[in-house]
Short mmCIF file of C-alpha atoms in Angstrom, two decimals:
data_model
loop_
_atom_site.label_atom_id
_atom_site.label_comp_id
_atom_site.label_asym_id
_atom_site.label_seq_id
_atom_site.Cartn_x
_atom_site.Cartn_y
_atom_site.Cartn_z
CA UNK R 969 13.58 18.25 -19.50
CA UNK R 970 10.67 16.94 -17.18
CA UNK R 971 9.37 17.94 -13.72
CA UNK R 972 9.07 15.81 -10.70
CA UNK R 973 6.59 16.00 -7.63
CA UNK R 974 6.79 14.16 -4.48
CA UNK R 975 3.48 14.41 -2.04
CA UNK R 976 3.69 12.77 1.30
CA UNK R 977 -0.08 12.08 2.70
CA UNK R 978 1.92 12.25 6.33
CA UNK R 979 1.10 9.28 7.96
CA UNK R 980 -1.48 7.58 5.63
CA UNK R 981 -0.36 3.80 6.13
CA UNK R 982 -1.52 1.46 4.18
CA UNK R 983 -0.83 -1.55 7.10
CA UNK R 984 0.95 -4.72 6.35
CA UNK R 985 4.73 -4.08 7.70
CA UNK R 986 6.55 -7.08 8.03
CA UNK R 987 8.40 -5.92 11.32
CA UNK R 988 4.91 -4.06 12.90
CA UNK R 989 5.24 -6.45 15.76
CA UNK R 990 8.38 -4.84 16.89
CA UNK R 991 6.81 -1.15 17.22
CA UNK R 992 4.48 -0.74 19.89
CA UNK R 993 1.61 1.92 20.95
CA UNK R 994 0.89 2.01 24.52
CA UNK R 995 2.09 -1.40 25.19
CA UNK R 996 0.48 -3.07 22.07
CA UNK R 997 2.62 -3.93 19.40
CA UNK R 998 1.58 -2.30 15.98
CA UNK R 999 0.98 -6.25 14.18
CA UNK R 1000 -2.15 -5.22 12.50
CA UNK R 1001 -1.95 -1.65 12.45
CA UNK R 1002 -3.66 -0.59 9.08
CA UNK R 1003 -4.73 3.63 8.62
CA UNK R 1004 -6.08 3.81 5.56
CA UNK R 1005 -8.03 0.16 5.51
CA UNK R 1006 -9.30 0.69 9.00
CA UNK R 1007 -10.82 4.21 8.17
CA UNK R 1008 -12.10 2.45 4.79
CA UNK R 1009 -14.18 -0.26 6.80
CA UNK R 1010 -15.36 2.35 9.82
CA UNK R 1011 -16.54 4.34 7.31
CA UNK R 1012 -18.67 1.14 5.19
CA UNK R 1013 -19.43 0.46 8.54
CA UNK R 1014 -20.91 4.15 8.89
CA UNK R 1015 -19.06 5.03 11.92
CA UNK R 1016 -17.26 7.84 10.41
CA UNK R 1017 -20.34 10.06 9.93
CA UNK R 1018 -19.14 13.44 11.72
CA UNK R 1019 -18.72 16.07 8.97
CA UNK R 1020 -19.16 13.53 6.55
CA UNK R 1021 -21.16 10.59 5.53
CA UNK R 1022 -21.10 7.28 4.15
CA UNK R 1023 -18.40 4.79 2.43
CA UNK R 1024 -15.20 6.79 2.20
CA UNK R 1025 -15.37 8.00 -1.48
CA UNK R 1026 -11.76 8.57 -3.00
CA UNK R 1027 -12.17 8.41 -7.03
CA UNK R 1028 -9.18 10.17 -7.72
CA UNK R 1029 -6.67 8.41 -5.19
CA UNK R 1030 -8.50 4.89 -5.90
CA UNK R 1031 -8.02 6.03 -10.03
CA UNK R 1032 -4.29 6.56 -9.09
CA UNK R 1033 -4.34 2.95 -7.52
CA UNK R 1034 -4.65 3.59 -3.64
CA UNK R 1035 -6.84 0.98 -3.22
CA UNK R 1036 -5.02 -2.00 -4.85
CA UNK R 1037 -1.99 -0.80 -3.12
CA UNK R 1038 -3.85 -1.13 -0.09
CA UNK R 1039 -4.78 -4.61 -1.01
CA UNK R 1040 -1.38 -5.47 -2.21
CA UNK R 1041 0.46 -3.84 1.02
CA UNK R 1042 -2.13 -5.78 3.78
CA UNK R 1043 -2.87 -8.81 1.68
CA UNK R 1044 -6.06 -8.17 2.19
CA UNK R 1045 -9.53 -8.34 -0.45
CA UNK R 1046 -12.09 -5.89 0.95
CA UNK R 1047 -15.10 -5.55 -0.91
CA UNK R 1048 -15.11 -3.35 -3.82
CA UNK R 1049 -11.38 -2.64 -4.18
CA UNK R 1050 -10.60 -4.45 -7.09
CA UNK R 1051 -13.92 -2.75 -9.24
CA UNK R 1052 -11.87 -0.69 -11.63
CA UNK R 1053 -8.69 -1.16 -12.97
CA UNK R 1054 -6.38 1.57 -12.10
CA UNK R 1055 -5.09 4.21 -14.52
CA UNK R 1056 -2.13 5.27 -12.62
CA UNK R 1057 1.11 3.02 -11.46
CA UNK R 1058 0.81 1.89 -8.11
CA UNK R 1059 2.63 0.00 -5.49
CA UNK R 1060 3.08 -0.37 -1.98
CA UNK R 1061 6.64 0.31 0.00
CA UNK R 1062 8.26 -0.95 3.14
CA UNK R 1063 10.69 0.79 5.26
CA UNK R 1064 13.80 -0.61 6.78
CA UNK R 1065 14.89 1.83 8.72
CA UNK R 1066 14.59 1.58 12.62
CA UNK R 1067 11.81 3.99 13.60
CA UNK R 1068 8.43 4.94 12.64
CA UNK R 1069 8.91 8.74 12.64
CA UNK R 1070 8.77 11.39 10.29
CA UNK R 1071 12.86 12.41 9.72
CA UNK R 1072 12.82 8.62 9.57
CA UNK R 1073 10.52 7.91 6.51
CA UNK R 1074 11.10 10.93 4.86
CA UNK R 1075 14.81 10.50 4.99
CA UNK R 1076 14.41 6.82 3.59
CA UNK R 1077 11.70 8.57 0.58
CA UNK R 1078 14.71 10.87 -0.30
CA UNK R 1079 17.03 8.15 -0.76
CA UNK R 1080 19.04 7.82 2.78
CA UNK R 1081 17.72 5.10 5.34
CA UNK R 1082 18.50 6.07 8.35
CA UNK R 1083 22.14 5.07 9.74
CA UNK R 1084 21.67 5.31 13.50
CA UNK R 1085 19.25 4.34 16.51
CA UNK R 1086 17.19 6.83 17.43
CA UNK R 1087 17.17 7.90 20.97
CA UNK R 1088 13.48 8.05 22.98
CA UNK R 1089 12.81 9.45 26.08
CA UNK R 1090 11.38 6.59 28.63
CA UNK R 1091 6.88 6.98 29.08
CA UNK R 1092 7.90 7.87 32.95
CA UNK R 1093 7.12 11.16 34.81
CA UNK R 1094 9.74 12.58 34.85
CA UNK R 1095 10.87 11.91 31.11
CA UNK R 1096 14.15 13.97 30.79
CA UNK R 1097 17.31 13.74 32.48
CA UNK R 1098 17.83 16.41 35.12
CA UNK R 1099 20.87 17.78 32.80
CA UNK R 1100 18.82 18.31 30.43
CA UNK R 1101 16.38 19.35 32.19
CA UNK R 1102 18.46 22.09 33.61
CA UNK R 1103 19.94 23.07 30.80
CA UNK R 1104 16.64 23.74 29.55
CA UNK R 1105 15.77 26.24 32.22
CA UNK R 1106 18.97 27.85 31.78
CA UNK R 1107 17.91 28.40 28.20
CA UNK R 1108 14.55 29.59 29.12
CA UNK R 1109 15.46 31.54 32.10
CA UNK R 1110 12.83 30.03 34.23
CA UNK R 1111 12.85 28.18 37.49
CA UNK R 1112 11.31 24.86 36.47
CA UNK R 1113 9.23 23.19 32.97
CA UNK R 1114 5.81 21.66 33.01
CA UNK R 1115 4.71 18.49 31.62
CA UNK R 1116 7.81 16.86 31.29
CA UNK R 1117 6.16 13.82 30.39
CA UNK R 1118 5.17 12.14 27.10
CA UNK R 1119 1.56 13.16 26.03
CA UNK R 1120 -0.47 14.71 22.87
CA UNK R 1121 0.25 18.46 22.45
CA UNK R 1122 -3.12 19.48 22.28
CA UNK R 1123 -3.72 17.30 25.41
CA UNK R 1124 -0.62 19.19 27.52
CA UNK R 1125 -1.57 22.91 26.12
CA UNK R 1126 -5.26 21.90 27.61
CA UNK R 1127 -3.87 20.26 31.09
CA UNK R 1128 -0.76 22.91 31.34
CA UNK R 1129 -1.54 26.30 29.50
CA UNK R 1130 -2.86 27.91 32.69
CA UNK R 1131 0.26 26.67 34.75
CA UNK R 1132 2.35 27.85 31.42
CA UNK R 1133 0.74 31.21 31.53
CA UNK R 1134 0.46 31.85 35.52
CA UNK R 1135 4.19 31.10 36.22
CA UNK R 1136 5.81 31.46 32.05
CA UNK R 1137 7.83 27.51 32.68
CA UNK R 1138 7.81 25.96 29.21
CA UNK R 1139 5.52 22.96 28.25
CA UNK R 1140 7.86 20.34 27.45
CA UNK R 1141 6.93 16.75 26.47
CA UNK R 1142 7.53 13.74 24.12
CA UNK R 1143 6.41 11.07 22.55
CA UNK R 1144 7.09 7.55 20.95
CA UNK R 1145 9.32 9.57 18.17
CA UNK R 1146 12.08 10.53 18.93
CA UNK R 1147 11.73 13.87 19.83
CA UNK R 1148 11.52 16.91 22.47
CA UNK R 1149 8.67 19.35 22.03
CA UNK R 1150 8.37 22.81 23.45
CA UNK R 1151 4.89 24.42 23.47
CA UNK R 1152 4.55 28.05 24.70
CA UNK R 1153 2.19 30.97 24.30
CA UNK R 1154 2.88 33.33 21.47
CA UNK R 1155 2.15 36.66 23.59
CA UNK R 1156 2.97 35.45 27.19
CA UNK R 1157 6.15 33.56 26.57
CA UNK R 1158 6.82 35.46 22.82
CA UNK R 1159 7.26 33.39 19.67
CA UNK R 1160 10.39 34.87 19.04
CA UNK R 1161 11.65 33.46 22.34
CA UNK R 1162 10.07 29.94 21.75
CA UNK R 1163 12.30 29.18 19.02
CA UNK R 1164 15.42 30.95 19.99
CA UNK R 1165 15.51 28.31 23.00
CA UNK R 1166 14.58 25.77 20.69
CA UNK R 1167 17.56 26.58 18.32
CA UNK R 1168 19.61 26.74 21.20
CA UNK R 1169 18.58 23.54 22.40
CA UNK R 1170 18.75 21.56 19.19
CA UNK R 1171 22.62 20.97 19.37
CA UNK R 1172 22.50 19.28 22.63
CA UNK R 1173 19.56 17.26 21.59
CA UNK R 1174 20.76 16.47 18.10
CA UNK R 1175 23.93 15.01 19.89
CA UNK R 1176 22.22 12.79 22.04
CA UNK R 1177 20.44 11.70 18.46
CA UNK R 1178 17.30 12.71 19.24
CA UNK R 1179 15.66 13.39 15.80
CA UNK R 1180 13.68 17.22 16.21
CA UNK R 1181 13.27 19.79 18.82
CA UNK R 1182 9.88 21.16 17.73
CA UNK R 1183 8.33 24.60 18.92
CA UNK R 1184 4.67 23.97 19.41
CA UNK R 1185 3.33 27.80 19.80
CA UNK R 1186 -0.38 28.52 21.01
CA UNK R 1187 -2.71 31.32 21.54
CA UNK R 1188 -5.74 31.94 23.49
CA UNK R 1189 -7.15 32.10 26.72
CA UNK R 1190 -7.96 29.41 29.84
CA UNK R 1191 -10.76 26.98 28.29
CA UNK R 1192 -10.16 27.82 24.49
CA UNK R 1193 -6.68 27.06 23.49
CA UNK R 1194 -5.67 26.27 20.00
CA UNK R 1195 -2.05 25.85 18.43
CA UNK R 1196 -1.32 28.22 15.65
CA UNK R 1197 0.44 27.44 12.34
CA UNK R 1198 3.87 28.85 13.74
CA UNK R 1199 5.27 25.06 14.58
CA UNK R 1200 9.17 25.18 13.51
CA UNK R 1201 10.94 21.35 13.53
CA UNK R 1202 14.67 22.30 14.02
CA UNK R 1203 15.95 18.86 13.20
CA UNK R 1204 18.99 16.92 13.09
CA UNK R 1205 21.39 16.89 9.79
CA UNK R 1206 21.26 14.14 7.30
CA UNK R 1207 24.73 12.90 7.39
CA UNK R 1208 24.92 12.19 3.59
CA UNK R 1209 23.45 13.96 0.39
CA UNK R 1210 19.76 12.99 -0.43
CA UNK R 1211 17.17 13.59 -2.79
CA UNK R 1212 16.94 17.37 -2.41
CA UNK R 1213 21.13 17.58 -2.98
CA UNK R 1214 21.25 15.29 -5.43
CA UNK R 1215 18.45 17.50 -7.51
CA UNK R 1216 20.16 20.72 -6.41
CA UNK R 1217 23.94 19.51 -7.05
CA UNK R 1218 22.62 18.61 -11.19
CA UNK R 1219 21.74 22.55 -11.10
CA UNK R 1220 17.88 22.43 -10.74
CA UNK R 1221 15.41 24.14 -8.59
CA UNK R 1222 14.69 22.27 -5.04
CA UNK R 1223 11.35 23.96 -3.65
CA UNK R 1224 9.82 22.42 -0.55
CA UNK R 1225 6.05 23.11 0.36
CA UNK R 1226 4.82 22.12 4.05
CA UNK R 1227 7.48 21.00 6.80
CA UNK R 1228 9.86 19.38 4.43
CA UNK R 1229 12.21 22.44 4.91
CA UNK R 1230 12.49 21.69 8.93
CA UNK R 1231 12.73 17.82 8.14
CA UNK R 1232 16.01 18.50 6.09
CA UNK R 1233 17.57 21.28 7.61
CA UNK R 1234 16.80 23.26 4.45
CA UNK R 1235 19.34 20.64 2.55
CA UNK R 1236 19.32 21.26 -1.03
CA UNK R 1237 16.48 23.23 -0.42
CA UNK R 1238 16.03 26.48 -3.12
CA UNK R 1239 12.31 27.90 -1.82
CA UNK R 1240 9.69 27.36 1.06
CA UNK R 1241 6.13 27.93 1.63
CA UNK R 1242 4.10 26.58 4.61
CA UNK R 1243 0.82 27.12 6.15
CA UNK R 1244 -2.06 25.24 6.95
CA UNK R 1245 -2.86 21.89 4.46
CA UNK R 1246 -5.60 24.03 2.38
CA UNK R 1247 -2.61 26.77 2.09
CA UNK R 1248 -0.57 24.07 0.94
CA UNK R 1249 -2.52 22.50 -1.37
CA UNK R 1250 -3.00 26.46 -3.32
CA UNK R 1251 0.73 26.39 -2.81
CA UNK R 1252 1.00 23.01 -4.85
CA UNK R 1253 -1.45 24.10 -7.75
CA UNK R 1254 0.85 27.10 -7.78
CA UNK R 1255 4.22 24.63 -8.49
CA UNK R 1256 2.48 22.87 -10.78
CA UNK R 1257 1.87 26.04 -12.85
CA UNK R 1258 4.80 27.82 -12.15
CA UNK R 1259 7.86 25.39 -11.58
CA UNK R 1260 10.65 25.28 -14.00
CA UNK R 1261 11.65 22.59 -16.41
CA UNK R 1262 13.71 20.28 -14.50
CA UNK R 1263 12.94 20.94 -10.91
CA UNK R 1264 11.73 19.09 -7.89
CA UNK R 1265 9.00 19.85 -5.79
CA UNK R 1266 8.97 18.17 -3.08
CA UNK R 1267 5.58 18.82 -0.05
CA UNK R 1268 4.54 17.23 2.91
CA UNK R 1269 0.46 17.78 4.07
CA UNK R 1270 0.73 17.04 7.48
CA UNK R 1271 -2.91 17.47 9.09
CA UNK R 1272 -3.89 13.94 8.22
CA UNK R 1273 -1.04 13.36 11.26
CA UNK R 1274 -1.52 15.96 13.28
CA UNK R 1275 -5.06 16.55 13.45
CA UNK R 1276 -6.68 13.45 13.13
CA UNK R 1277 -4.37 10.27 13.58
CA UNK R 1278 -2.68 11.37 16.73
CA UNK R 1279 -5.93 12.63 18.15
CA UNK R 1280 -8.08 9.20 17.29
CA UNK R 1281 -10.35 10.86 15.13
CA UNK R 1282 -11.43 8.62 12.43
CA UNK R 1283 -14.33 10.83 10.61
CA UNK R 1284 -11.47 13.88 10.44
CA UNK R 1285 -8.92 11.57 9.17
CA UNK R 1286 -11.66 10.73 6.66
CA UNK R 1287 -13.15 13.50 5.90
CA UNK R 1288 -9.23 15.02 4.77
CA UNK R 1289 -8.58 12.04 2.79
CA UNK R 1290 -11.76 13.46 1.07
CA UNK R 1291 -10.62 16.82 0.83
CA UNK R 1292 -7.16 15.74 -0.53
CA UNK R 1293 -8.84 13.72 -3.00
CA UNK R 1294 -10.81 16.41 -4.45
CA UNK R 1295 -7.64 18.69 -4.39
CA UNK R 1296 -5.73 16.00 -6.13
CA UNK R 1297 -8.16 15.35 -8.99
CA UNK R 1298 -7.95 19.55 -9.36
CA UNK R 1299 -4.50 19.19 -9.99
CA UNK R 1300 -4.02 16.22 -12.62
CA UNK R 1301 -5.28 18.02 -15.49
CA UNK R 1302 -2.92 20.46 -14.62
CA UNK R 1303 0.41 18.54 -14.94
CA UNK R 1304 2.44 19.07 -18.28
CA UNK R 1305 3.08 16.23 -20.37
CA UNK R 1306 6.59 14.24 -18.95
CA UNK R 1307 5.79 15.45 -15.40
CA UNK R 1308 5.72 12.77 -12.54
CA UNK R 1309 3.09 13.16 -9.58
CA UNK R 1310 4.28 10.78 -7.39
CA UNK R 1311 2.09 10.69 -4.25
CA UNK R 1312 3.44 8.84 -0.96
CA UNK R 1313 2.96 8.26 2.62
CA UNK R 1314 5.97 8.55 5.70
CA UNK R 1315 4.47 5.57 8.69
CA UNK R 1316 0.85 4.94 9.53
CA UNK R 1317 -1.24 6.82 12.37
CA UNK R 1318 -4.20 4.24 12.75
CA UNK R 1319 -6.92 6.33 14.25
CA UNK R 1320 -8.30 3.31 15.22
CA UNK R 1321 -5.38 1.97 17.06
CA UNK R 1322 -4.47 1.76 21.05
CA UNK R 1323 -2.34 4.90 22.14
CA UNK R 1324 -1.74 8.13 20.54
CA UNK R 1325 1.58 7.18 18.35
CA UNK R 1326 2.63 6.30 15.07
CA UNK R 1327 1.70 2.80 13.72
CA UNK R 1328 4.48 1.24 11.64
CA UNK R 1329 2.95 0.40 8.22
CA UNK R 1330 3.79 0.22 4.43
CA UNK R 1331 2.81 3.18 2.71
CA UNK R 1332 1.37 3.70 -1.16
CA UNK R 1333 3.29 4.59 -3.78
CA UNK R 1334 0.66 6.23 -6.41
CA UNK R 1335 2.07 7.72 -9.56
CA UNK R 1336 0.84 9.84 -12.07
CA UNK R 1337 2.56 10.67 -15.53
CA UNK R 1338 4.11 7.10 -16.11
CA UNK R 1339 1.13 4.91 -17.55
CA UNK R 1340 -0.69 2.32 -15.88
CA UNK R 1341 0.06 -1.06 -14.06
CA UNK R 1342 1.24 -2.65 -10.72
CA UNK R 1343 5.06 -1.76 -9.31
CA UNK R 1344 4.84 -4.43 -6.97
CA UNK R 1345 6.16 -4.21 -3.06
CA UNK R 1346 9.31 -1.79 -3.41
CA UNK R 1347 11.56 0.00 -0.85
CA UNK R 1348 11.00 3.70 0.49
CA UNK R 1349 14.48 4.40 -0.98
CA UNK R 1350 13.06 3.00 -4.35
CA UNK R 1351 11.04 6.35 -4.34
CA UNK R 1352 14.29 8.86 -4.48
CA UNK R 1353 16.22 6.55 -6.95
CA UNK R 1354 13.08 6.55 -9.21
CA UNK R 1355 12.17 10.46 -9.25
CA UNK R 1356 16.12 10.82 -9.98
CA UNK R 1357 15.79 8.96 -12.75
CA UNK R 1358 12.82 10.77 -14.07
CA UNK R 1359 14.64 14.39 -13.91
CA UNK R 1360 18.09 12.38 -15.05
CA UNK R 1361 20.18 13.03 -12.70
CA UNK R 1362 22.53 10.39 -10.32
CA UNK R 1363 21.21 8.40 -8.10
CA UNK R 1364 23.51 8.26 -4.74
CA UNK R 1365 21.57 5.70 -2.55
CA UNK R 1366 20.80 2.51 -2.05
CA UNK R 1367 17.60 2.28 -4.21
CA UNK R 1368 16.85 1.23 -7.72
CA UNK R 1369 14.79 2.90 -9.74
CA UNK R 1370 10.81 1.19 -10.48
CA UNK R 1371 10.11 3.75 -13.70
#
């Protein structure tokens, strides 16, 4: 029997989506939108020197293929890409499902595109309905929210955690996902209470098919607020079996590292671990060394997202594709022969780009384990027919297999 593990870079685009011109970030439409080759030419450029310096190095990820997938995804030719011939399979997939959020691409990597339109809250103040609205006060038991607006969280803890402390109303807020977003402090409002109204509130959201209700818990005092690692997605059902059931159903071991256990709902989900994305990277060494014959790991490192893309910060970004890099290049030697590393991205976050959203973007498809050479464009469903046929068990979406 073999192994398979699936690592989404969360939102490391690699530009290029033939439909980016029908996604839009503050107004702009997304045609152009490119994460990964953006951050590659700021940081030639050297204007990604903050913690860092100098042409983004990758050796591992550009080994794997990252950088021809890059060039393959944007049709692009930068300088240098093409130096040394990959040793890993590579490839670049496009999405087709209507959204550029994360239950969106991940659902579509695990083999179900998604089979509905999302709902979004309108970018007006207010942005809720007053039922809902009222229903979350109800919840809460408190006289009013805050915010109620779409924003960055870090933005509304800073403009709202007084307000949130002084009278104990419940930042709430959205964004271009689709999405509602509770942040609250851990001692003045209690963690515990955060995401009992969150669970409570998921239903009514999840009806209206808005994709996660996501507690966003702080701590600290006025001037030095920071969010702590206790985020909890409580998101909607998949309505059919993906990846994670498909692996379970053939009697292996599912284990999730990261927020891929909120994503799914703990679907065909054995074992957790989260934490912080150097947590989670220990965590991964530890599958590697540990998992069963037959199983599926399958992690998400989300800080490339939610530190750095959604707050515009181009040297960060960089600076943790660097970090992942060297984490990455850690783990190869550690991978038993027949194991797949298959190494992915959900949408783009362009650092560079107008707004604070998502950019819609193809994504790299980098694999370890199965030789060397080009896969071509493929879909994001392509990725959970192609790790089922790697552990041998049946295939129940759309995809086809690229192994």
């Amino acid at each position: 029997m073999t192994r398979a593990f699936l690592v989404v870079m969360d939102s490391v685009g690699i530009g290029g989506a033939p439909d980016a011109a029908d996604f839009f970030n503050n107004g702009v439409p997304d045609t152009g939108a490119d994460t990964f080759g953006h951050i590659f030419d700021a940081c030639a450029r050297g204007e990604a020197e903050e913690g860092r310096s100098g042409p983004l190095s990758l050796p591992v990820l550009g080994s794997l293929g990252l950088l021809h997938a890059a060039d393959l995804a944007s049709g692009g030719c930068r300088v240098g890409l093409r130096a040394t011939q990959p040793t890993g399979t590579w490839g670049a997939a496009t999405e087709v499902s209507r959204g550029k959020d994360t239950p969106s691409g991940h659902w579509e990597l695990a083999g179900l595109p998604v089979p509905w339109d999302w709902t979004y809250f309108p970018d007006t103040v207010p942005a809720f309905p007053e039922d809902l609205t009222a229903k979350v006060c109800e919840i809460a038991g408190t006289d009013g929210i805050l915010a109620n607006c779409h924003g960055s969280g870090t933005v509304m803890v800073e403009r709202f955690g007084d307000e949130h402390v002084r009278t104990g109303q419940p930042i709430c807020y959205t964004s271009a996902d689709s999405v509602f977003q509770i942040a609250a402090h851990e001692e003045h409002f209690g963690l515990d209470r955060l995401y009992d109204v969150c669970e409570r509130l998921a239903p009514i959201l999840h009806d209206m098919k808005v994709g996660r209700v996501i507690a966003r818990p702080f701590l600290g005092e006025s001037g030095n607020y920071a969010r702590t690692p206790n985020r909890h997605d409580y998101a909607i059902l998949p309505p059919k079996p993906v990846l994670t059931n498909w692996v379970q159903d053939a009697g292996r071991a599912v284990h999730a590292i990261g927020k891929i256990g909120d994503i799914f709902s703990m679907t065909g989900i054995d074992s957790v671990v989260k934490g912080a994305d150097d947590a989670l990277m220990d965590h991964l060494h530890d599958a590697v060394e540990t998992m069963p014959e037959g199983s599926f790991t399958f992690a998400n490192f989300v800080e490339f997202d939610s530190l750095y893309g959604h707050r515009r910060d181009v040297s960060g970004y960089a600076r943790h594709l660097e970090w992942f890099d060297d984490g990455i290049g850690r783990l190869l030697p550690k991978l038993r022969d027949g194991d797949l590393l298959l190494i992915t991205a959900d949408h783009g976050n362009d650092p560079t780009w107008s707004g604070t959203d998502h950019t819609r973007e193809r994504v790299p498809v980098l694999i370890a384990g199965r030789g060397a050479g080009p896969l071509g464009q493929v879909g994001f469903a392509d990725v959970a027919a192609s790790i089922a046929a790697h552990l041998g068990v049946p295939s129940q979406g759309p995809g086809r297999s690229f192994l």
